[in-house]
Amino acid sequence: MRVLRVEIATQLGALSLEVALEVQAGSCLALAGPSGAGKTSVLRVVAGLVRPDWGLVSCREEVWLDTARWIDMAPEQRRCGYLFQEYALFPHLSARQNVAYPLRALARGERHRRALELLDRFGVAHLADVRPRTLSGGERQRVALARALARRPDAILLDEPLSALDARTRASASREITAVLRETGVPALLVTHDFSEAALLGNRIGVIDDGRVIQQGTAAELAASPASAFIADFTGAVVLTGNARPGQDGLTHVSLDGGGVVTSTQPGDGRVAVSVYPWEIIIEPNGRPHPGSAQNHLEVEITSVTAVGNRIRVGLAAPQPFTAEISDHAAHQLDLAPGTRAVATWKAAATRLLSR
Amino acid sequence: MRRTRWFPFLLVASLTAVLCFLTLPVVAIFVDTGPLDLLSSLGEEGALEALRLSLFCSAVAVAVIVLFGTPAAYLLATRRFRGRAMLVTLIELPLVLPPAVAGIGLLAALGPNGVLGGIVEDAGIQLVLTTAGVILALTFVAAPFFLRQAQSAFEALDRTWLDASRTLGASEARTFAAVAIPTAGPGLVSGLALAWGRALGEFGATLMFAGSFRGITQTAPLAIYERFSTDFTGALALSAVLVAVSAALLLSVKLLSGQAWVGGGAGAAR
């Protein structure tokens, strides 16, 4: 079983980091969270670049770190392929020399051949003699991936692998990384501040905040039943705050801070965060009857109208700010403009309540 | 309405003033020295000897400084420990020490009656009034120039390069040799050039510690001073030669390194 196990309890500056993770062979666990949450520190502990106060890191049957038993392998002895955020290519070496760097055990000719082979695998063999600074972001990442895989690592560590890339390169880079993870079949640990990046590349996601993993699951699980308002917010749902009280009808009614009442099928009492996905919200013209099944009709003012691909993100004030996503076509028909008033409608069943 | 453009003028005027003031003495040396004087002064036995001694001693001193200074600067740049700031200050102290004080200090430490004088003597090493003494004096005054520059060159390195090297299977020693030194190269070379320049011009500490004996401890600056009272033209000519040699040396060091690190210095230059 090629399993990566990580347990850390340590104080790093102002951050107290306490995590316990396990990644199966061929699987990618994405740690997602805001900056300063301790994500990169987890990777650094696994790679041996930081020694925690207390920690246990093992990969396959090999113990890399066990502070209780005074085991602490040097970084160069742990076989992990670390893809750094800015790729950390050596500026004084060509792409081929960068990839050959970890292959010192091989004879010169063999090293050369293998480096070219790896560059070729990532489609950048023609850039073998080029220095990193003349490479584009996407090319740098390919060279860095080739270099990280050169030693045939037992674990792969990825630090924000897509965030340094422009939107167009991200798509091909994410395909590349997914393919690599599948091919190598080793456990992979990825950290990112971007939930969509985590959802794209991770089989499972752990949301990390303030040094702790607060919820683990698949992207869909996290989005469907977020354990806290932070996670709901992080996964992309709209969050409104208010006071909940159980109603006679078996539904929960929430008086929103600043005005407005919404209804949910979920139980709740006292302070709650209401979360709804932007794409579940319907926008209707003001002053019409509401014949449909949806229970929530909130009078709103439109604050912004922004195109995102083929969708329109509509900024709303109820007066709490939130967003709805509707199709281009619908936005056109409704003739939406900032300053106009409308009604935001959604189902009570699509309204999740989270106690604060 | 015309825009007043006084600030750019101020900048240019300041630079002009600085340039004139700093280059005037150097230019004057060459203007006052005819080409014939130059040649005849070089033909003199003592002059060539002094120049040769200057080059030899400063080269040995710089070699010693680079050999010990590079790892020391790397340690200071990459580790954080208690008393580090204190240590850095101590190392930089010779920078602000008057050369005469440095000479006295060396005498007090390693002279015949100095703190370590007995040990030095027992080891059969003659320092005072010898060529070895000159090298010691040059090393003492020039080392901080290299150390400072090397430390800041290593500090300016992208730490993830060093981390990446470790995760790619390189020990710390190999990381130092294969990543840190080449990427900090331009900074190290400019430190070397500074230290070499300082060593070539060294006067006070050498005079105090090693004296001024022709062929043994009389470096070019000391030879210039000796002539100054009796043969001003000769002093001027030797000065011109020293300026030319120093400038050529520093320039070639910089040019050589500039070529070796084309494309590689981006990170270290940041």
XYZ file of C-alpha atoms in Angstrom:
626
model
C 0.000 0.000 0.000
C 1.535 3.291 -1.021
C -0.064 5.560 1.507
C 1.065 8.947 2.670
C 0.312 9.614 6.321
C 0.831 13.017 7.861
C 0.240 14.112 11.431
C 1.464 17.470 12.608
C 1.050 19.468 15.796
C 3.300 22.476 15.906
C 3.610 26.163 16.473
C 4.969 28.019 13.437
C 5.297 31.685 14.226
C 1.818 32.915 15.083
C 0.135 29.887 13.528
C -0.649 26.749 15.452
C -0.851 23.937 12.944
C -2.686 20.765 13.828
C -3.527 18.376 11.018
C -3.857 14.652 10.447
C -4.146 13.452 6.867
C -4.004 10.267 4.906
C -3.713 10.019 1.142
C -4.207 6.756 -0.733
C -2.014 5.666 -3.625
C -3.112 7.237 -6.885
C -5.331 9.674 -5.081
C -4.963 13.415 -4.710
C -5.963 15.216 -1.555
C -6.381 18.940 -2.063
C -5.959 21.149 0.963
C -7.898 24.302 0.253
C -8.019 27.371 2.399
C -7.235 31.062 2.622
C -3.654 32.283 2.612
C -2.010 32.031 5.997
C -4.039 28.934 6.880
C -0.895 26.809 7.028
C -1.306 24.947 3.736
C 2.221 25.372 2.432
C 3.620 24.569 5.889
C 2.024 21.118 5.633
C 3.875 20.494 2.360
C 7.132 21.776 3.830
C 6.829 19.443 6.788
C 6.179 16.485 4.485
C 9.188 17.407 2.321
C 11.398 17.836 5.389
C 12.060 21.524 4.856
C 10.497 22.393 8.217
C 10.682 20.316 11.365
C 7.500 20.490 13.452
C 7.436 20.404 17.260
C 5.586 17.129 17.004
C 4.970 15.193 13.832
C 4.715 11.909 12.063
C 5.187 11.507 8.315
C 5.346 8.156 6.595
C 5.151 7.133 2.980
C 4.554 3.533 1.997
C 6.272 1.620 4.817
C 9.009 4.207 5.189
C 9.003 6.583 8.140
C 10.200 10.035 7.069
C 9.566 11.797 10.305
C 8.699 10.635 13.788
C 9.586 13.230 16.360
C 8.718 10.847 19.196
C 11.365 8.376 17.982
C 13.866 11.045 16.899
C 13.549 10.066 13.245
C 13.941 12.962 10.832
C 15.086 12.097 7.331
C 16.880 14.823 5.402
C 14.837 16.332 2.552
C 17.155 14.797 -0.049
C 16.431 11.305 1.281
C 12.646 11.620 1.168
C 11.482 10.698 -2.265
C 8.909 13.367 -2.913
C 8.351 15.327 -6.068
C 7.679 18.885 -4.974
C 6.194 21.293 -7.497
C 6.814 24.751 -6.061
C 4.381 27.588 -6.521
C 6.650 29.651 -8.765
C 8.278 26.410 -9.969
C 11.709 27.312 -8.523
C 13.600 26.385 -11.689
C 17.328 27.040 -11.361
C 17.987 30.190 -13.398
C 21.596 29.327 -14.224
C 20.730 25.976 -15.808
C 18.975 25.171 -19.062
C 15.673 23.288 -19.034
C 17.497 20.011 -19.695
C 20.079 20.672 -16.997
C 17.271 21.473 -14.582
C 15.622 18.126 -15.270
C 18.980 16.323 -15.119
C 19.802 17.898 -11.738
C 18.095 15.194 -9.642
C 19.551 12.406 -11.812
C 23.098 12.641 -10.506
C 23.294 8.930 -9.761
C 23.125 8.152 -13.494
C 26.034 8.210 -15.902
C 26.391 11.362 -17.943
C 24.981 10.034 -21.200
C 22.130 8.242 -19.506
C 21.281 11.359 -17.511
C 21.143 13.423 -20.662
C 18.944 10.877 -22.419
C 16.533 10.540 -19.506
C 16.203 14.325 -19.087
C 15.320 14.700 -22.753
C 12.864 11.817 -22.465
C 11.112 13.554 -19.564
C 11.015 16.888 -21.377
C 9.596 15.079 -24.379
C 6.912 13.484 -22.205
C 5.702 17.001 -21.392
C 6.066 18.248 -24.955
C 8.909 20.672 -24.242
C 11.897 18.761 -25.629
C 12.453 21.558 -28.151
C 13.152 23.919 -25.229
C 15.883 21.702 -23.750
C 18.659 24.273 -24.142
C 16.632 27.294 -23.090
C 17.120 29.061 -19.756
C 14.005 29.286 -17.543
C 13.635 33.040 -17.712
C 12.809 32.985 -21.396
C 10.116 30.336 -20.890
C 6.425 31.142 -20.537
C 4.541 30.233 -17.364
C 3.058 27.106 -18.879
C 6.413 25.960 -20.254
C 8.069 26.549 -16.899
C 5.478 24.397 -15.225
C 6.064 21.558 -17.664
C 9.808 21.691 -17.086
C 9.242 21.830 -13.318
C 6.891 18.830 -13.503
C 9.437 16.887 -15.530
C 12.092 17.742 -12.950
C 9.895 16.828 -9.977
C 9.146 13.420 -11.516
C 12.729 12.652 -12.549
C 13.570 10.765 -9.358
C 10.355 8.699 -9.589
C 8.947 10.088 -6.351
C 6.930 8.082 -3.835
C 4.714 11.087 -3.164
C 3.866 14.223 -5.104
C 3.457 17.626 -3.483
C 1.850 20.457 -5.440
C 1.786 24.050 -4.208
C -0.839 26.168 -5.985
C -0.007 24.491 -9.305
C -2.388 26.581 -11.401
C -2.412 29.971 -9.740
C 0.652 31.330 -11.548
C -0.899 30.558 -14.939
C -3.239 32.581 -17.111
C -6.770 31.316 -17.731
C -5.980 29.700 -21.073
C -2.935 27.796 -19.841
C -4.734 26.630 -16.690
C -6.993 24.265 -18.606
C -4.156 22.421 -20.343
C -2.005 22.465 -17.200
C -4.766 20.908 -15.120
C -5.211 18.147 -17.720
C -1.460 17.581 -17.620
C -1.368 17.322 -13.839
C -4.373 15.018 -13.711
C -2.673 12.753 -16.256
C 0.563 12.744 -14.260
C -1.218 11.845 -11.039
C -3.013 8.986 -12.776
C 0.160 7.705 -14.473
C 2.441 7.743 -11.454
C -0.095 6.178 -9.114
C 1.504 7.690 -6.020
C -0.288 9.676 -3.331
C -0.455 13.400 -4.048
C -1.007 16.310 -1.720
C -2.042 19.604 -3.263
C -2.594 22.963 -1.596
C -4.521 25.881 -3.039
C -6.475 28.939 -1.993
C -8.872 28.375 -4.873
C -11.737 25.956 -4.297
C -12.288 25.412 -8.012
C -8.628 24.403 -8.399
C -9.063 21.959 -5.518
C -12.259 20.569 -7.051
C -10.573 20.240 -10.437
C -7.467 18.367 -9.307
C -8.322 16.727 -5.988
C -10.170 13.452 -5.544
C -10.909 14.654 -2.064
C -10.751 18.108 -0.564
C -9.819 19.131 2.937
C -10.770 22.665 3.837
C -8.072 24.135 6.048
C -8.431 27.296 8.062
C -6.229 28.699 10.801
C -4.029 25.595 10.930
C -6.825 23.035 11.142
C -8.629 20.869 8.609
C -12.255 21.696 9.310
C -13.956 19.425 6.812
C -12.943 16.696 4.384
C -14.915 15.227 1.529
C -15.440 15.322 -2.199
C -16.136 18.673 -3.796
C -19.818 17.785 -4.179
C -20.099 16.683 -0.557
C -18.558 19.893 0.689
C -20.780 22.019 -1.498
C -23.933 20.077 -0.621
C -23.426 19.982 3.120
C -20.858 22.489 4.232
C -19.987 22.127 7.907
C -19.655 25.841 8.503
C -20.460 29.190 6.992
C -16.790 29.571 6.140
C -16.871 26.427 4.011
C -20.154 27.393 2.387
C -18.658 30.747 1.512
C -15.444 29.145 0.342
C -17.167 26.636 -1.920
C -18.978 29.437 -3.710
C -22.425 29.566 -2.100
C -24.146 32.784 -1.150
C -24.221 33.372 2.576
C -26.750 35.596 4.348
C -27.016 36.010 8.100
C -30.097 36.289 10.281
C -32.163 34.925 13.153
C -34.057 31.659 12.668
C -37.236 30.539 14.416
C -39.211 27.353 13.776
C -42.598 28.045 12.169
C -46.032 26.359 12.615
C -45.803 24.892 9.117
C -42.698 22.783 9.892
C -40.506 25.218 8.006
C -37.917 27.531 9.481
C -38.267 31.255 8.985
C -35.186 33.444 9.083
C -35.343 37.180 9.623
C -32.354 38.477 7.732
C -30.123 41.112 9.221
C -31.076 44.400 7.593
C -34.531 43.200 6.514
C -36.366 40.467 4.644
C -37.540 37.005 5.644
C -36.603 33.709 4.005
C -37.901 30.212 4.563
C -35.954 26.961 4.722
C -36.880 23.305 4.954
C -33.923 22.735 7.253
C -34.279 23.086 11.023
C -32.687 25.988 12.801
C -33.057 28.298 15.781
C -31.208 31.444 16.769
C -28.293 32.907 14.836
C -27.839 31.178 11.488
C -26.072 31.585 8.178
C -28.326 30.959 5.192
C -26.571 29.519 2.184
C -27.898 29.314 -1.354
C -26.128 28.676 -4.626
C -26.153 31.637 -7.000
C -27.485 29.442 -9.830
C -30.538 28.417 -7.778
C -31.776 31.990 -7.551
C -34.371 33.184 -10.051
C -34.735 36.869 -10.809
C -38.258 38.151 -11.550
C -39.635 41.584 -12.338
C -41.019 43.544 -9.417
C -44.762 43.643 -8.543
C -45.981 40.429 -10.152
C -47.795 37.556 -8.428
C -45.640 34.492 -7.628
C -47.626 31.473 -8.789
C -44.766 28.925 -8.630
C -43.698 26.527 -5.883
C -40.788 28.628 -4.671
C -41.298 29.934 -1.150
C -38.685 32.656 -0.993
C -39.373 35.997 -2.656
C -36.965 38.660 -1.568
C -37.255 42.244 -2.760
C -33.831 43.309 -3.939
C -32.015 46.096 -5.652
C -29.671 45.192 -8.478
C -26.191 46.510 -7.775
C -24.129 45.065 -10.600
C -24.438 43.034 -13.794
C -21.281 41.183 -14.906
C -20.802 38.688 -17.701
C -18.910 35.503 -16.698
C -18.592 33.359 -19.795
C -22.105 32.634 -21.055
C -23.638 33.473 -17.663
C -24.443 36.758 -16.019
C -23.555 37.342 -12.394
C -26.063 39.718 -10.882
C -25.074 41.529 -7.724
C -28.068 42.022 -5.394
C -28.729 43.950 -2.192
C -31.464 42.682 0.110
C -29.939 44.872 1.661
C -27.368 42.167 2.523
C -25.245 41.647 -0.577
C -25.478 38.373 -2.474
C -25.285 37.164 -6.049
C -27.417 35.288 -8.538
C -26.282 33.661 -11.740
C -28.609 33.641 -14.717
C -28.245 33.013 -18.425
C -27.280 35.691 -20.875
C -30.606 35.304 -22.609
C -32.657 35.770 -19.422
C -30.705 38.848 -18.443
C -31.428 40.333 -21.832
C -35.179 39.672 -21.575
C -35.377 41.179 -18.088
C -33.434 44.258 -19.137
C -31.425 44.264 -15.901
C -29.490 47.328 -14.904
C -27.900 48.489 -11.674
C -30.320 50.529 -9.609
C -33.496 48.741 -10.775
C -35.544 46.734 -8.311
C -36.492 43.105 -8.735
C -37.509 40.007 -6.787
C -35.070 37.177 -6.061
C -36.862 33.852 -5.831
C -35.678 30.425 -4.721
C -37.015 27.286 -3.127
C -37.133 26.720 0.599
C -35.600 23.307 -0.115
C -32.564 24.978 -1.716
C -32.001 27.041 1.405
C -29.421 25.514 3.747
C -29.107 26.716 7.297
C -25.875 26.683 9.242
C -25.784 27.528 12.920
C -23.190 30.070 13.720
C 2.298 77.864 -19.560
C 5.693 76.217 -19.516
C 6.251 73.392 -17.111
C 9.207 73.944 -14.855
C 11.692 71.155 -15.368
C 14.047 72.021 -12.562
C 14.153 68.635 -10.891
C 15.729 66.681 -13.774
C 18.265 69.510 -14.071
C 19.049 69.182 -10.387
C 19.671 65.465 -10.824
C 21.955 65.976 -13.798
C 23.813 68.832 -12.072
C 24.399 66.689 -8.968
C 25.734 63.819 -11.008
C 28.022 66.177 -12.924
C 29.414 67.629 -9.700
C 29.977 64.175 -8.212
C 31.619 62.911 -11.390
C 33.949 65.891 -11.714
C 35.022 65.757 -8.093
C 35.658 62.018 -8.096
C 37.451 61.728 -11.418
C 39.486 64.941 -11.274
C 42.380 63.547 -9.162
C 42.545 60.396 -11.269
C 42.537 62.398 -14.490
C 45.151 64.755 -13.055
C 47.514 61.868 -12.366
C 47.441 60.886 -16.018
C 47.570 64.444 -17.314
C 50.623 65.231 -15.194
C 52.388 62.051 -16.180
C 53.791 61.935 -19.661
C 53.988 58.567 -21.457
C 57.756 58.734 -21.206
C 57.637 59.222 -17.437
C 55.352 56.198 -17.225
C 57.764 54.001 -19.123
C 60.837 55.209 -17.303
C 59.210 54.749 -13.911
C 58.307 51.198 -14.850
C 61.886 50.623 -15.907
C 63.002 51.407 -12.405
C 63.843 48.330 -10.396
C 61.879 49.238 -7.246
C 58.681 50.188 -9.043
C 58.134 46.896 -10.821
C 59.046 45.037 -7.669
C 56.507 46.973 -5.621
C 53.822 46.405 -8.210
C 54.578 42.690 -8.412
C 54.460 42.425 -4.618
C 51.166 44.317 -4.512
C 49.578 41.985 -7.052
C 50.928 38.833 -5.390
C 49.939 39.774 -1.824
C 46.499 41.054 -2.773
C 45.830 37.936 -4.889
C 46.752 35.601 -2.024
C 44.719 37.699 0.430
C 41.656 37.646 -1.831
C 41.995 33.897 -2.345
C 42.053 33.336 1.422
C 39.103 35.692 1.897
C 36.986 33.959 -0.756
C 37.882 30.489 0.505
C 36.827 31.169 4.094
C 34.427 34.024 3.493
C 32.036 32.331 1.080
C 30.870 29.522 3.430
C 30.878 31.922 6.392
C 28.694 34.421 4.524
C 26.378 31.577 3.446
C 25.904 30.526 7.050
C 25.109 34.083 8.119
C 22.686 34.515 5.217
C 20.764 31.265 5.544
C 20.545 30.642 9.291
C 18.817 32.572 12.017
C 20.303 32.153 15.465
C 20.771 34.089 18.662
C 23.570 36.605 18.544
C 23.636 36.649 14.752
C 23.258 40.435 14.525
C 26.090 40.810 17.022
C 28.271 38.495 14.955
C 27.592 40.432 11.760
C 28.520 43.683 13.497
C 31.770 42.193 14.772
C 32.684 41.002 11.295
C 31.951 44.414 9.818
C 33.970 46.247 12.456
C 37.210 46.403 10.405
C 35.246 48.447 7.847
C 35.070 51.416 10.181
C 38.454 50.873 11.800
C 41.130 53.412 10.722
C 43.876 51.415 8.932
C 46.465 52.587 11.451
C 44.323 51.191 14.254
C 44.015 47.934 12.322
C 47.823 47.784 12.095
C 48.234 48.450 15.823
C 45.581 45.832 16.551
C 47.353 43.239 14.439
C 50.619 44.022 16.225
C 48.932 43.733 19.600
C 47.441 40.384 18.599
C 50.148 38.700 16.553
C 53.256 40.824 17.122
C 56.245 39.446 19.083
C 54.760 40.766 22.337
C 51.168 40.309 21.231
C 48.407 38.171 22.731
C 49.081 35.279 20.367
C 52.648 36.325 19.604
C 54.150 33.427 21.582
C 52.095 30.819 19.741
C 52.950 32.340 16.369
C 56.629 32.390 17.230
C 56.602 28.822 18.560
C 55.082 27.696 15.297
C 58.099 29.193 13.571
C 56.043 31.750 11.651
C 57.456 35.200 11.059
C 54.704 37.734 10.435
C 55.955 41.132 11.442
C 58.068 42.831 8.782
C 57.577 39.943 6.313
C 55.580 39.351 3.147
C 53.313 37.035 5.122
C 52.583 39.997 7.370
C 51.535 42.056 4.368
C 49.134 39.336 3.269
C 47.717 39.156 6.795
C 47.167 42.904 6.932
C 45.503 42.958 3.507
C 43.271 40.031 4.454
C 42.214 41.751 7.660
C 41.171 45.028 6.089
C 39.688 43.620 2.861
C 37.721 40.641 4.220
C 34.682 42.598 5.479
C 34.116 44.048 2.018
C 33.735 40.572 0.553
C 31.795 39.163 3.511
C 29.207 41.919 3.427
C 28.652 41.661 -0.283
C 28.578 37.856 -0.255
C 26.123 37.779 2.627
C 23.692 40.103 0.893
C 24.109 38.164 -2.372
C 23.144 34.927 -0.595
C 20.311 36.648 1.242
C 18.894 37.903 -2.046
C 18.643 34.364 -3.435
C 15.191 32.893 -3.906
C 15.038 30.459 -0.995
C 12.819 28.096 -2.949
C 15.805 27.350 -5.243
C 17.654 26.003 -2.241
C 14.556 24.131 -1.024
C 13.958 22.717 -4.506
C 17.538 21.490 -4.682
C 17.092 19.605 -1.402
C 13.834 17.963 -2.493
C 15.579 16.960 -5.730
C 18.032 14.814 -3.795
C 20.926 17.206 -3.272
C 22.616 17.465 0.119
C 23.119 20.864 1.663
C 26.755 20.873 0.542
C 25.794 20.141 -3.056
C 23.038 22.757 -2.894
C 25.648 25.283 -1.778
C 28.075 24.369 -4.536
C 25.689 23.742 -7.419
C 22.893 26.238 -6.778
C 23.811 28.914 -4.223
C 27.276 29.820 -5.530
C 26.369 29.974 -9.231
C 23.154 31.927 -8.650
C 24.828 34.330 -6.218
C 27.770 34.571 -8.636
C 27.465 38.196 -9.719
C 27.165 39.367 -6.113
C 30.126 37.253 -5.038
C 32.259 38.584 -7.870
C 31.447 42.185 -7.104
C 32.392 41.465 -3.480
C 35.644 39.957 -4.697
C 36.342 43.012 -6.834
C 35.651 45.343 -3.901
C 37.910 43.362 -1.583
C 40.660 43.198 -4.179
C 40.448 46.925 -4.792
C 40.675 47.594 -1.067
C 43.662 45.216 -0.736
C 45.531 46.822 -3.650
C 45.177 50.266 -2.110
C 45.971 49.214 1.461
C 48.527 51.459 3.125
C 48.195 52.140 6.837
C 47.823 48.668 8.293
C 50.584 47.297 6.079
C 52.958 50.058 7.110
C 52.255 49.545 10.817
C 52.343 45.771 10.803
C 54.784 44.836 8.063
C 56.820 47.954 7.531
C 58.124 49.226 4.190
C 61.073 47.162 2.985
C 61.801 47.086 -0.710
C 61.092 43.727 -2.246
C 59.709 42.243 0.986
C 56.875 44.393 2.299
C 56.919 47.517 0.157
C 53.708 47.327 -1.880
C 52.924 49.884 -4.568
C 51.128 52.373 -2.247
C 54.085 52.253 0.157
C 56.543 52.755 -2.699
C 54.534 55.750 -3.869
C 54.671 57.256 -0.401
C 58.424 56.707 -0.174
C 59.039 58.500 -3.461
C 56.603 61.271 -2.674
C 59.117 63.211 -0.534
C 62.076 62.904 -2.908
C 60.769 62.236 -6.411
C 57.275 63.601 -7.014
C 57.280 62.739 -10.723
C 58.291 59.180 -9.951
C 55.502 58.912 -7.344
C 53.031 60.289 -9.842
C 54.117 57.848 -12.530
C 53.852 54.859 -10.205
C 50.423 56.097 -9.101
C 49.306 56.182 -12.706
C 50.507 52.625 -13.206
C 48.702 51.461 -10.046
C 45.467 53.124 -11.139
C 45.719 51.535 -14.568
C 46.510 48.081 -13.197
C 43.757 48.201 -10.553
C 41.189 49.426 -13.048
C 42.175 46.794 -15.592
C 42.046 44.056 -12.975
C 38.624 45.009 -11.626
C 37.227 45.543 -15.090
C 38.409 42.172 -16.338
C 37.015 40.422 -13.256
C 33.635 42.025 -13.848
C 33.692 41.348 -17.575
C 34.664 37.712 -17.090
C 31.940 37.125 -14.546
C 29.438 39.051 -16.648
C 30.057 36.621 -19.465
C 29.930 33.531 -17.281
C 26.595 34.507 -15.794
C 24.717 35.829 -18.768
C 21.133 34.819 -18.196
C 21.873 33.397 -14.789
C 22.135 36.490 -12.703
C 18.501 37.538 -12.826
C 17.658 36.179 -9.418
C 20.746 37.369 -7.653
C 20.376 40.816 -9.110
C 16.929 41.222 -7.604
